[in-house]
Steps between C-alpha positions, in 0.01 A plus 500: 500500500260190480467596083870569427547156674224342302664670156851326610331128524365543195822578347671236663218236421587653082855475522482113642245429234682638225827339633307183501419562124847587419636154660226305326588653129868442544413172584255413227772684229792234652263208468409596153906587369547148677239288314632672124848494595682235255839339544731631275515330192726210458497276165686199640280506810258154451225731607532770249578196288129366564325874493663577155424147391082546579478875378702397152283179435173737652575717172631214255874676480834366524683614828868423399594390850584150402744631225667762681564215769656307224727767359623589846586174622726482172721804705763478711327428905599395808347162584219691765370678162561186277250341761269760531471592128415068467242488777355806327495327180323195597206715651459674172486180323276341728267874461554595163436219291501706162826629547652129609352362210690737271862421638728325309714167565808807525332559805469186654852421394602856688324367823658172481822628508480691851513130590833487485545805751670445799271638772217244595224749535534584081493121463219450670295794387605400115376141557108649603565737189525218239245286730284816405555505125417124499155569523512613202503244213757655268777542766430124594857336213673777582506508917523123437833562376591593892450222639806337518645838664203488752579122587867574582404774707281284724710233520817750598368804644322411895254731534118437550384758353694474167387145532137594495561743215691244304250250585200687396648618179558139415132379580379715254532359224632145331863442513628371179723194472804699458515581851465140624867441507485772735249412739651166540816687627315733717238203661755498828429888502093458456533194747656749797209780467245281521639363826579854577305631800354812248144393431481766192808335348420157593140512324661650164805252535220193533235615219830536240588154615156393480529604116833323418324180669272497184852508250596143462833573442567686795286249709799280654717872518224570772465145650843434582600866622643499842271611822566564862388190733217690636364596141138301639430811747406724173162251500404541918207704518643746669600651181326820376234349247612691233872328476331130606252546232761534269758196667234258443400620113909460455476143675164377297692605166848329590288165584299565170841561347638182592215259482481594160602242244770682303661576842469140601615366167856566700691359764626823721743513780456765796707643704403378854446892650291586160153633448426155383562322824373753740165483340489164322754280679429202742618718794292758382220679731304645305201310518451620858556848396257485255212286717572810735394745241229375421283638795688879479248767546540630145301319237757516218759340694269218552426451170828508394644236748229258380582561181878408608381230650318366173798576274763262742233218523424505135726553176363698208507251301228295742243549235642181276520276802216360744618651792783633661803283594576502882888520443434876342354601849655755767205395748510156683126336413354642881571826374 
């Protein structure tokens, strides 16, 4: 009895240790199917996008994708696929560079129409689809030829993030003076999103302002465009640095602007709730604002309130006189 008893642990101590086994194979097989099991394969997907992109440029061959994007957003989709087929686009451009390069102004011209789509979401993704192609030099007359479309979008369509893509696009690359009749009728438009309360928006409304600042002919356009009565509170330093970084660039290149001697060869008239006035008027405040700004804990906020500062005490044209005149000051002589 005590041996057929012994024989029977045995067993049992084989069958538990090759039940252990078992368990522990299965296991190791489901880890392994797990680790080489692949997604299924799906060409608009931006990560297939990106795989196919390295592995074709790995071996030096063309992958097609960008093409095959380009033919199928000629077809007959829904907006959804319009949008998807355009975000899928401006990856490949952005990952195949070969295959952008060797598009054709057709193509630009076939993006630039989905502009004109009703649904918002094509709009927008079409906007980052020519901003993509703008990186590359050749595209750069053609997409210009957009941007009168793009301006009347921002100024009638209110939504930030068609505003950023807009904006962006239009940052770019130099508008040409064709458009300026344009911008001055969309300046009330630019005006509202950079006292919108959408920092993105704001700092792409501010640095394409910033630019037109530097146009003489759009100069007084920007000076005398109406702002709200509290327009000051985009320079208190409780402002994310990034948008008062680019508030106070803006305000050194307006006072550049205007100091300048072409722009004070004339006599202008502002309206009294203008740019003009809230920054450069007797009533204004801005002198406080800026004396504020000049202790903010980020350094290039600093600098670039002193160098506000130093462009409203001093007219650009300082270097043919022997020193400043007092009556070009914003800063009483304490300050």
């Amino acid at each position: 009895i005590h041996q057929r008893l012994g024989q029977m642990d045995i067993r049992k101590g084989v069958v538990s240790l090759a039940t252990g086994a078992g368990a522990v194979y299965l296991l190791y097989k489901a880890i392994k199917a797990g680790i080489k099991c692949q997604p299924p394969f799906c060409s608009t997907s931006p990560i297939c996008i990106a795989r196919l992109a390295i592995e074709r440029e790995r071996h030096g061959r063309d992958s097609g994708e960008l093409r095959r994007l380009l033919n199928s957003l000629e077809c007959k989709q829904d907006a959804y696929t319009k949008s998807m087929i355009l975000h899928s686009i401006t990856r490949c451009v952005y990952l195949l560079e070969s295959e952008a390069s060797a598009c054709t102004n057709d193509d630009i011209t076939l993006v630039g129409s989905m502009l004109d789509e009703k649904d918002n979401s094509v709009k927008i993704q079409a906007l980052n689809t020519l901003k993509a192609f703008s990186g590359i030099r050749k595209f750069r007359l053609k997409i210009q030829e957009h941007s009168i479309r793009v301006l009347e979008l921002i100024s009638t369509v209110w939504d930030s993030e068609l505003h950023i893509a807009g904006l962006r696009l239009l940052n770019n690359f130099p508008l040409p003076d064709f458009v300026h009749p344009q911008l001055r009728r969309v300046m009330p438009a630019l005006m509202e999103i950079l006292q919108s309360d959408y920092i993105l928006a704001q700092v792409q409304a501010i640095r394409l302002l910033s630019n037109l600042a530097q146009k003489n002919d759009l100069l007084y356009d920007i000076l005398n465009c109406q702002v709200h009565c509290n327009f000051l509170n985009l320079f208190q330093s409780t402002q994310p640095g990034s948008l008062l970084f680019e508030v106070l660039v803006f305000a050194e290149r307006l006072s550049e602007g205007r100091s300048s001697p072409h722009y004070r060869a004339v006599k202008w008239h502002y309206n009294e709730q203008s740019l003009h006035e809230a920054l450069f008027g007797d009533d204004s405040r801005l002198a406080d604002r800026l004396l504020a700004l000049v202790i903010h804990p980020e350094e290039d906020v600093q600098i670039q309130a002193c160098k506000v500062i130093v462009s409203l005490q001093c007219p650009q044209d300082v270097g043919i006189r022997p020193s400043c005149p007092p009556s070009h000051s914003c800063f009483n002589n304490g300050e």
